[in-house]
PDB file of C-alpha atoms in Angstrom:
ATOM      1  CA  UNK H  27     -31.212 -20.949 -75.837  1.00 95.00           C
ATOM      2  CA  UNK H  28     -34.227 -20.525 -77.912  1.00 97.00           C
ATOM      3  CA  UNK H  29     -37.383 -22.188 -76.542  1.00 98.00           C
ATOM      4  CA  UNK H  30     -39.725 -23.783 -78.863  1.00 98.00           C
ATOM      5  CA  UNK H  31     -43.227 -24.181 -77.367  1.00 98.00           C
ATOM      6  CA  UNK H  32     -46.027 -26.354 -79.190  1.00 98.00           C
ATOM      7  CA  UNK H  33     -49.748 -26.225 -78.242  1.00 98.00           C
ATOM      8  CA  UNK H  34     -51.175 -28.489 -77.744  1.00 97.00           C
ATOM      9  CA  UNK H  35     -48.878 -31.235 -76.262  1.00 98.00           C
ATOM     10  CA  UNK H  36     -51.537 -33.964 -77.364  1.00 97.00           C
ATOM     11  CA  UNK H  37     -55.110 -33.747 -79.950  1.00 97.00           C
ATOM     12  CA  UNK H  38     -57.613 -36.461 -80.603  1.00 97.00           C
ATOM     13  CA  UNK H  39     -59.161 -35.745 -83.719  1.00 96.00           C
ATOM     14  CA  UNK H  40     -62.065 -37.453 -86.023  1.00 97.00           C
ATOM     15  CA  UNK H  41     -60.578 -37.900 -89.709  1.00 96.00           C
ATOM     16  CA  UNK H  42     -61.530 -34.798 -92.331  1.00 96.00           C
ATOM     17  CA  UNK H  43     -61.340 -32.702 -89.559  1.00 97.00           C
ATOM     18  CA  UNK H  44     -58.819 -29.886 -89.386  1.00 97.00           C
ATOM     19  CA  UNK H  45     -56.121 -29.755 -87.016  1.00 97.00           C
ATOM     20  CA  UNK H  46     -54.066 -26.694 -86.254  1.00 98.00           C
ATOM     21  CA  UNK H  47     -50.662 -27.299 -83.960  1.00 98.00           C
ATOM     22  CA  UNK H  48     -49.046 -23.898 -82.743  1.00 98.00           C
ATOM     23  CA  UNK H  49     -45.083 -23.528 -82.144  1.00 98.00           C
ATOM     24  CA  UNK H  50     -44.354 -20.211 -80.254  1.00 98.00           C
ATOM     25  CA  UNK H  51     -40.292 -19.229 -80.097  1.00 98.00           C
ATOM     26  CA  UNK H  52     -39.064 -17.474 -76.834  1.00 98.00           C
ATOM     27  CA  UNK H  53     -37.420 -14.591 -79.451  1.00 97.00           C
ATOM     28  CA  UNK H  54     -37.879 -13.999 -83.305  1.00 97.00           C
ATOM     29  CA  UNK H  55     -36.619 -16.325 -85.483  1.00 97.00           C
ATOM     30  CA  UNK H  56     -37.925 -15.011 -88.427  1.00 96.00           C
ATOM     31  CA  UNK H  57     -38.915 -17.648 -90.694  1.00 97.00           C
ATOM     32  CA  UNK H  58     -36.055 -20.507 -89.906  1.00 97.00           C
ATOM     33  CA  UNK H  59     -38.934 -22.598 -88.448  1.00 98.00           C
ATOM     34  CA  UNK H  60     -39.505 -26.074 -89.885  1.00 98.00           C
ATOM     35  CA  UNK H  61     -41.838 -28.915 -89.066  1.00 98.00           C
ATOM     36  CA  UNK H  62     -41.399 -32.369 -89.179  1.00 98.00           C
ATOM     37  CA  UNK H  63     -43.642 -35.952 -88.541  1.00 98.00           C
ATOM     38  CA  UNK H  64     -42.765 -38.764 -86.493  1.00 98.00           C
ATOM     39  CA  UNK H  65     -44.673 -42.041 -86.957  1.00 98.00           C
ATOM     40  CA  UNK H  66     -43.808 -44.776 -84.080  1.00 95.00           C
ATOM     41  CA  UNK H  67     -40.670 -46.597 -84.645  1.00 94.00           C
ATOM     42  CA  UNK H  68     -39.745 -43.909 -87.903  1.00 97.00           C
ATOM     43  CA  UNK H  69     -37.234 -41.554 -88.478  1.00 98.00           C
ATOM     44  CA  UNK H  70     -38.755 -37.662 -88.207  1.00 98.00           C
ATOM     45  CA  UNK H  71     -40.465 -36.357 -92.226  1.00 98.00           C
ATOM     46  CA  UNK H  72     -39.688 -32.900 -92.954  1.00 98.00           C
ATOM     47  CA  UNK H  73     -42.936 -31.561 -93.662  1.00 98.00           C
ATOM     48  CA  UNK H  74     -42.496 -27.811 -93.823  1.00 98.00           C
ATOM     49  CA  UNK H  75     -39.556 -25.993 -94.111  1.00 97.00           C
ATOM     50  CA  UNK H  76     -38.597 -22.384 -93.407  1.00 97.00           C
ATOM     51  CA  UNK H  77     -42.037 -21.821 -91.543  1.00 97.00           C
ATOM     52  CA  UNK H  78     -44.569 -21.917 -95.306  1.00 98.00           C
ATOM     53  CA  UNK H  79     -42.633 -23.949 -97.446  1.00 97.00           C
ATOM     54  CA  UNK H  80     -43.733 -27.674 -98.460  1.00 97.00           C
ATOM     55  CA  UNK H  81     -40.943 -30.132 -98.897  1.00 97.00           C
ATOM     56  CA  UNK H  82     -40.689 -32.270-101.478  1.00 96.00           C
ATOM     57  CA  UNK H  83     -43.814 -34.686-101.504  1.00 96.00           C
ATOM     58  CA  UNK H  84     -45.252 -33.964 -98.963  1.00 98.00           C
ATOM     59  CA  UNK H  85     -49.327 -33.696 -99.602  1.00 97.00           C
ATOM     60  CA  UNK H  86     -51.078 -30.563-100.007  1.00 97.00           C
ATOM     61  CA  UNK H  87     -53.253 -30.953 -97.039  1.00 98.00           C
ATOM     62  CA  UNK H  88     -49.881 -29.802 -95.162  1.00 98.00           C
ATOM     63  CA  UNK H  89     -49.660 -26.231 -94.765  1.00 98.00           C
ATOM     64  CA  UNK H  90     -47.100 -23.621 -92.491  1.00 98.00           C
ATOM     65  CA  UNK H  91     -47.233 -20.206 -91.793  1.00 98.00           C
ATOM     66  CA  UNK H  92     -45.635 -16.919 -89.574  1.00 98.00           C
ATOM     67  CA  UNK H  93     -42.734 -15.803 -88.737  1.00 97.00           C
ATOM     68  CA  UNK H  94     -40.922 -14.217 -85.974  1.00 97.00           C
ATOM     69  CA  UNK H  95     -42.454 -15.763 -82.980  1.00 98.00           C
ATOM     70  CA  UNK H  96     -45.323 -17.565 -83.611  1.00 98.00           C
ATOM     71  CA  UNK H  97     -46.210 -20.391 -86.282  1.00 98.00           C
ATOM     72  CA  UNK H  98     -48.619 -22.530 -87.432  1.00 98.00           C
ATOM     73  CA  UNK H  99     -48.994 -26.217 -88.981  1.00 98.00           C
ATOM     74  CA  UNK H 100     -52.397 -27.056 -90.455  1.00 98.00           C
ATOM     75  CA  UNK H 101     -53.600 -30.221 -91.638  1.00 98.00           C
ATOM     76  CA  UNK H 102     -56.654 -29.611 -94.061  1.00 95.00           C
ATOM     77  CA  UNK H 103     -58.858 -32.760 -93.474  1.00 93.00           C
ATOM     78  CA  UNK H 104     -56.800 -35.162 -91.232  1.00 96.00           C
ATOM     79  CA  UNK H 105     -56.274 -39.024 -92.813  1.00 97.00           C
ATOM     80  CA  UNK H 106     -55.878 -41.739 -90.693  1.00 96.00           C
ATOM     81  CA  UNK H 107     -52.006 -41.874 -91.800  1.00 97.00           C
ATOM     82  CA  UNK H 108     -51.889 -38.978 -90.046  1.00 98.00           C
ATOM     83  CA  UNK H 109     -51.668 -40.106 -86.959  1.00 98.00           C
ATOM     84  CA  UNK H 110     -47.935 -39.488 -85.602  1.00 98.00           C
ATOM     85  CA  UNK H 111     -46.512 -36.796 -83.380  1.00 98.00           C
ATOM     86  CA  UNK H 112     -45.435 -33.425 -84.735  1.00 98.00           C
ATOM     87  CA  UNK H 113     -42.510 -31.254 -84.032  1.00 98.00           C
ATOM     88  CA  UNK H 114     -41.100 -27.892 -84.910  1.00 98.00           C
ATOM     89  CA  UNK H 115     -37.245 -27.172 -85.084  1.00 98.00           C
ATOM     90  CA  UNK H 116     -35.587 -23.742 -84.919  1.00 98.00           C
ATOM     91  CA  UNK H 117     -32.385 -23.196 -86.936  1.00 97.00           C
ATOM     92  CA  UNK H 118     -31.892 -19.290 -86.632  1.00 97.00           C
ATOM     93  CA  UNK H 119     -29.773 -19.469 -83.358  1.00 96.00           C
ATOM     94  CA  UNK H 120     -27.102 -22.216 -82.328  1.00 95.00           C
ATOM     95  CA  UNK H 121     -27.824 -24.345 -80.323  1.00 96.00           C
ATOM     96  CA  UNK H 122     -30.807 -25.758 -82.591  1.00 97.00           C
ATOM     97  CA  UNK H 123     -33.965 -26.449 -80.851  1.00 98.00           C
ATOM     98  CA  UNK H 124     -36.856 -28.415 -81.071  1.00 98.00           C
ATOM     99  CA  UNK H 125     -40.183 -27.898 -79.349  1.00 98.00           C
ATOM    100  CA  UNK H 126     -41.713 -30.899 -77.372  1.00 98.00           C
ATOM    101  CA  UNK H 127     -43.867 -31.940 -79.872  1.00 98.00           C
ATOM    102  CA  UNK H 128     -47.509 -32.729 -80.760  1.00 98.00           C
ATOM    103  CA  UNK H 129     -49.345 -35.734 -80.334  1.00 98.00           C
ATOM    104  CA  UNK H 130     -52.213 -35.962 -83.197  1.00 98.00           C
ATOM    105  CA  UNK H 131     -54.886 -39.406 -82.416  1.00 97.00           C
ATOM    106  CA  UNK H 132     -57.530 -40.520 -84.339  1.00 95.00           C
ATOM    107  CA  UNK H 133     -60.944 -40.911 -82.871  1.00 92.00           C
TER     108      UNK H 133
ATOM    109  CA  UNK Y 272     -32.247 -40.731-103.806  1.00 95.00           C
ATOM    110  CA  UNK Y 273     -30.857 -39.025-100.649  1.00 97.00           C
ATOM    111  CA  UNK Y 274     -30.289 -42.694 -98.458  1.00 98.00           C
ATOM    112  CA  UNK Y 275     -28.361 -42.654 -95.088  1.00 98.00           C
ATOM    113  CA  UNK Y 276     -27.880 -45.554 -93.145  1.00 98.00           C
ATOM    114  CA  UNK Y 277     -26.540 -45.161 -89.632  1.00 98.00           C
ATOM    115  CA  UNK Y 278     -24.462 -47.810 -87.859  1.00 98.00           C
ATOM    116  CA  UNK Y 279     -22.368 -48.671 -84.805  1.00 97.00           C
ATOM    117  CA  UNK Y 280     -24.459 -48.417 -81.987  1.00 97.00           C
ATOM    118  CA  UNK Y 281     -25.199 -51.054 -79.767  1.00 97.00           C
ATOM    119  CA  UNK Y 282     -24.509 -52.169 -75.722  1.00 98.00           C
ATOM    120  CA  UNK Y 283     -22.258 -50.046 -74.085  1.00 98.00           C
ATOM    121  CA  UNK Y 284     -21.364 -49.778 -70.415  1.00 97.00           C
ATOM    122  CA  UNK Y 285     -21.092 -46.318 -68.652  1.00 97.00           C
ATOM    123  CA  UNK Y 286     -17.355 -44.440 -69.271  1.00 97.00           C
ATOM    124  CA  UNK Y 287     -17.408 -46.806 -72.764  1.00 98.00           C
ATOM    125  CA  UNK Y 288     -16.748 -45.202 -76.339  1.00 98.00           C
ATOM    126  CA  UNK Y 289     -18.816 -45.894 -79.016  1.00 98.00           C
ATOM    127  CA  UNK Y 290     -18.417 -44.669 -82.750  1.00 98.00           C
ATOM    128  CA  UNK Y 291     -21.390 -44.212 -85.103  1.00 98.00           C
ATOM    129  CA  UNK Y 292     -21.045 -44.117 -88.601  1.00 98.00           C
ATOM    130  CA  UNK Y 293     -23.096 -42.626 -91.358  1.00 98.00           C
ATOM    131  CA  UNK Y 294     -23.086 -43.964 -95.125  1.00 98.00           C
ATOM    132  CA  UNK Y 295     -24.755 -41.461 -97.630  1.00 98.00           C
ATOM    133  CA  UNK Y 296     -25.400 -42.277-101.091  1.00 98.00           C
ATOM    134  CA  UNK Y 297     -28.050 -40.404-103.861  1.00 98.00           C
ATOM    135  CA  UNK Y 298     -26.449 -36.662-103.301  1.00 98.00           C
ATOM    136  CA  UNK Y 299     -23.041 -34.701-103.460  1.00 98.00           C
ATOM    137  CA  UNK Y 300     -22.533 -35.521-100.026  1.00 98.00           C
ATOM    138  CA  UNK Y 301     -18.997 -32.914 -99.972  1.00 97.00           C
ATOM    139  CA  UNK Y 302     -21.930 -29.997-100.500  1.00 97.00           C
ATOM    140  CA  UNK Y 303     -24.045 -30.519 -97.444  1.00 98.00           C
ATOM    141  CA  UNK Y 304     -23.649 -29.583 -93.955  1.00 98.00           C
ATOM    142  CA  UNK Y 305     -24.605 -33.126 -91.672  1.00 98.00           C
ATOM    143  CA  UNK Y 306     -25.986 -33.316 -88.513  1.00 98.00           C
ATOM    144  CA  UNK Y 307     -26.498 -35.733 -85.748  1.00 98.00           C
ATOM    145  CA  UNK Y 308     -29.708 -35.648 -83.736  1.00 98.00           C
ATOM    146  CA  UNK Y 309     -30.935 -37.891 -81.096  1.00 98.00           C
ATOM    147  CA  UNK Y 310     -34.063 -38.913 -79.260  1.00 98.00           C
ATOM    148  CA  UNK Y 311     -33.965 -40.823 -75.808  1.00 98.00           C
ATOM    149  CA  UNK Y 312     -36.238 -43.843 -75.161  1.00 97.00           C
ATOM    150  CA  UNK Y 313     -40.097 -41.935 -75.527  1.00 96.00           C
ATOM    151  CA  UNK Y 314     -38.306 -38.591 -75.533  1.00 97.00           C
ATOM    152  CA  UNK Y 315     -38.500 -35.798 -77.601  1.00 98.00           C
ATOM    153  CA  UNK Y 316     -35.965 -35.037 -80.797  1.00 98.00           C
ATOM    154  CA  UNK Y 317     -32.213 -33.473 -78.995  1.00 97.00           C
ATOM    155  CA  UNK Y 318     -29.818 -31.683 -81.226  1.00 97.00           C
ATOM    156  CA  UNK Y 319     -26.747 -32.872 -81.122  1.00 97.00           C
ATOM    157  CA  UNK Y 320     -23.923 -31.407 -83.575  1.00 96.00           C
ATOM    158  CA  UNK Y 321     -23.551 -30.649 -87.273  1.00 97.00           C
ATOM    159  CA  UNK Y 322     -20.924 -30.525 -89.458  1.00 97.00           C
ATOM    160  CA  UNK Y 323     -19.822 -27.966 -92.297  1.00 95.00           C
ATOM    161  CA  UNK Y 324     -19.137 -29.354 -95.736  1.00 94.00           C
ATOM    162  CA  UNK Y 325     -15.306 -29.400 -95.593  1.00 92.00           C
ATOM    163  CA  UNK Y 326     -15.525 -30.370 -92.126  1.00 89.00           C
ATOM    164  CA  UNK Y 327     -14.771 -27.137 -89.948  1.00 89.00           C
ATOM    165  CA  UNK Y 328     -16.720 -25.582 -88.258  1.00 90.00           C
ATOM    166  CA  UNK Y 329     -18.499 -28.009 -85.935  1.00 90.00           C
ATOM    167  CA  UNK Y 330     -21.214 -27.052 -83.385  1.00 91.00           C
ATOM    168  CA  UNK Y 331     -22.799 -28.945 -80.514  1.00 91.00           C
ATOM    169  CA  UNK Y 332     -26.353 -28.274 -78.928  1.00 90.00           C
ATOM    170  CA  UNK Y 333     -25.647 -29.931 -75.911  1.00 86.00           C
ATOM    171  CA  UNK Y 334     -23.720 -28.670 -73.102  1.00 87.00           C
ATOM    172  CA  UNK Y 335     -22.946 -32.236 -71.673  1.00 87.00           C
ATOM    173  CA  UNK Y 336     -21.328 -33.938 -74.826  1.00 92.00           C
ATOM    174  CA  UNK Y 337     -18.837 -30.755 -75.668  1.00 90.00           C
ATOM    175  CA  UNK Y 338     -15.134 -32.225 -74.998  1.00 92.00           C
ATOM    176  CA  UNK Y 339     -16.703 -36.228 -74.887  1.00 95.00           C
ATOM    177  CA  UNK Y 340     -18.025 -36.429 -78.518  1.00 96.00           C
ATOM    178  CA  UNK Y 341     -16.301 -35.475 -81.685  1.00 96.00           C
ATOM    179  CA  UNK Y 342     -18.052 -35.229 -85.325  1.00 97.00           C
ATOM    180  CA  UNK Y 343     -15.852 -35.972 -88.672  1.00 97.00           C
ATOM    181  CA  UNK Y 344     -16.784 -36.657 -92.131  1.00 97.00           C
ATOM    182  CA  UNK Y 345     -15.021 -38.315 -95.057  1.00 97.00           C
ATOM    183  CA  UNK Y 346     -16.075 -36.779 -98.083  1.00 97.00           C
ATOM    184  CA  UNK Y 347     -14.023 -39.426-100.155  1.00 98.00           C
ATOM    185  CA  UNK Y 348     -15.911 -42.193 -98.838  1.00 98.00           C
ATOM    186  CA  UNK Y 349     -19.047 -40.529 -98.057  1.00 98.00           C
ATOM    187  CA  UNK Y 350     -18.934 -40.823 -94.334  1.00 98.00           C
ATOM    188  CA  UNK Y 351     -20.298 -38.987 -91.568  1.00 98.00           C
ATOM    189  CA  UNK Y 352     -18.979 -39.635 -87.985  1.00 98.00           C
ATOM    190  CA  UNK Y 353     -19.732 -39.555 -84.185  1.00 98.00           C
ATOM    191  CA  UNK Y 354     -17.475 -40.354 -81.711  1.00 98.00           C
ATOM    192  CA  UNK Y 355     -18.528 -40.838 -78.103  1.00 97.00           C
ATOM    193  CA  UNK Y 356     -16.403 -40.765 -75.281  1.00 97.00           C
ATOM    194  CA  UNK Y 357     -17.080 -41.020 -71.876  1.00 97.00           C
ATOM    195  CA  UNK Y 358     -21.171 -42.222 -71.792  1.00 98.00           C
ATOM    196  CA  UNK Y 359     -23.214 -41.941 -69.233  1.00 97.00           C
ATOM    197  CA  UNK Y 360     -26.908 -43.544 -69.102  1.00 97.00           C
ATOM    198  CA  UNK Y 361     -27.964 -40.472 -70.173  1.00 97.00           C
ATOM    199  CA  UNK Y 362     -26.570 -40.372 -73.654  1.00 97.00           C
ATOM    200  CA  UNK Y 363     -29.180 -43.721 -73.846  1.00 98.00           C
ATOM    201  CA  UNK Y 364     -31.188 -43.264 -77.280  1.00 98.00           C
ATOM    202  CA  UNK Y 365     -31.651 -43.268 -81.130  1.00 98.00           C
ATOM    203  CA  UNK Y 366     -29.023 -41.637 -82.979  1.00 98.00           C
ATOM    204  CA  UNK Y 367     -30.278 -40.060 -86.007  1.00 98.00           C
ATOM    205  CA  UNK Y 368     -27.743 -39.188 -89.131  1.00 98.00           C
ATOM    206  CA  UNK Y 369     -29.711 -36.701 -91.277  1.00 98.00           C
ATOM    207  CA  UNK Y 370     -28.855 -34.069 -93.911  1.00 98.00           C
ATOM    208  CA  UNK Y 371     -28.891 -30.187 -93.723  1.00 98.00           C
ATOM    209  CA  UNK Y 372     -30.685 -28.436 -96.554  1.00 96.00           C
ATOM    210  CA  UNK Y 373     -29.812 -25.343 -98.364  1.00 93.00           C
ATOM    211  CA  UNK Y 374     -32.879 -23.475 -96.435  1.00 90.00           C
ATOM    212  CA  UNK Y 375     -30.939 -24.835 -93.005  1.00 93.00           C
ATOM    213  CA  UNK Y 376     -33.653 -27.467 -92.371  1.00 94.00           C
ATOM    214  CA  UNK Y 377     -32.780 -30.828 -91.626  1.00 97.00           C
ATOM    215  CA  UNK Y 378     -34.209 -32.483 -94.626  1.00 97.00           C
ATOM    216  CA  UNK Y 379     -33.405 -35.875 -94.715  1.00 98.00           C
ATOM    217  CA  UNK Y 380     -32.635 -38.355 -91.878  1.00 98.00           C
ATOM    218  CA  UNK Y 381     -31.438 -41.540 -91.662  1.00 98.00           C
ATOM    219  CA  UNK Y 382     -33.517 -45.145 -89.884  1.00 98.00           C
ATOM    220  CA  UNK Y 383     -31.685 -44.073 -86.568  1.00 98.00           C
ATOM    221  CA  UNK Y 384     -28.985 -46.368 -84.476  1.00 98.00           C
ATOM    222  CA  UNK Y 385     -29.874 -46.969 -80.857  1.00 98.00           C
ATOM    223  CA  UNK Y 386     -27.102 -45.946 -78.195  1.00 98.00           C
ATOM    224  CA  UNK Y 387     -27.845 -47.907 -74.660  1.00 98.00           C
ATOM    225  CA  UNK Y 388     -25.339 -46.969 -71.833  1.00 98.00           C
ATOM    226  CA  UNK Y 389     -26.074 -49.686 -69.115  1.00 97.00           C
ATOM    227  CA  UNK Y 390     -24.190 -51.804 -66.788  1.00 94.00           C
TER     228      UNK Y 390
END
């Protein structure tokens, strides 16, 4: 199985402030990398899809990039709504895998 | 818009069936792969099956469900299925129904129905 692997597992962050959350695969997956956010108590947000695209609504301040092995969300000046743990799912290679996720706190 | 609403979870003891159901509405739901994903109790997200668009093939991510659970759509009625058979506690947690996109993410997701296996 693929392993997804996010650093870091947990980032406090002051708001306006950029964050950056890693996802490394354990072989190339080209770009069928997506990333998704999960507030407390929601359902997951696709935020990302096929490692640079936006989805639908999502704001700008969201950004993806690679491919193969290694990937990147950015969040251009964090907002307080913000707040909410991040993941990245693979769908290149059944089974489907997520990484562990990303908790992102406001200071 | 895309709108799926999952149901039939609830209380279960261990060796008990459950069957959750999926209504989708706002989309051609006969053109979409579906998927089940689930997340145990302050867990990370678990992929569980999906589901091609006229129903075959089916694929599970985990190892421990093949042969207990069994995924089926209606495409008539705009349905998506999971049938569990054979739950242990570990099968405890949030069942999510959610859509597959044409780009092969998962792009929209139901509220999630909460599976507890208990005695």
């Amino acid at each position: 199985d693929i392993v997804l692997t996010q650093s870091p597992d947990f980032q406090s962050v002051t708001p306006k402030e950029k964050v950056t959350i890693t996802c490394r695969a354990s072989q190339s997956i080209g770009s069928n990398l997506h990333w998704y956010q999960q507030k407390p108590d929601q359902s997951p947000k696709l935020l990302i899809e096929s490692a640079s695209q936006s989805f639908s609504g999502v704001p700008s301040r969201f950004s993806g990039s690679g491919s193969g092995t290694d990937f990147t969300l950015t969040i251009n000046s964090l907002e307080t709504e913000d707040a909410a743990t991040y993941y990245c799912l693979q769908t290149f290679i059944l089974p489907w895998t997520f990484g562990q996720g990303t908790k992102v706190e406001i200071k | 818009q895309v709108h799926l609403v999952e149901s039939g979870g609830g209380l279960v003891e261990p060796g008990g069936s459950l069957k959750l159901s999926c209504a989708a509405s706002g989309f051609s739901f006969s053109d979409y792969y579906m998927t089940w994903i689930r997340q145990a109790p302050g867990k990370g997200l678990e992929w569980v099956s999906y589901i091609s668009s006229i129903s075959r093939p089916t694929k599970f991510g985990i190892d421990s469900v093949r042969g207990r659970f069994y995924i089926s759509r209606d495409n008539i009625k705009n349905l998506l299925f999971l049938q569990m058979n054979s739950l242990t506690v570990e099968d405890t947690a949030v069942y999510f129904c959610a859509r597959v996109s044409r780009n092969m993410s998962v792009d929209y997701w139901g509220q999630g129905t909460l599976v507890i296996v208990s005695s």
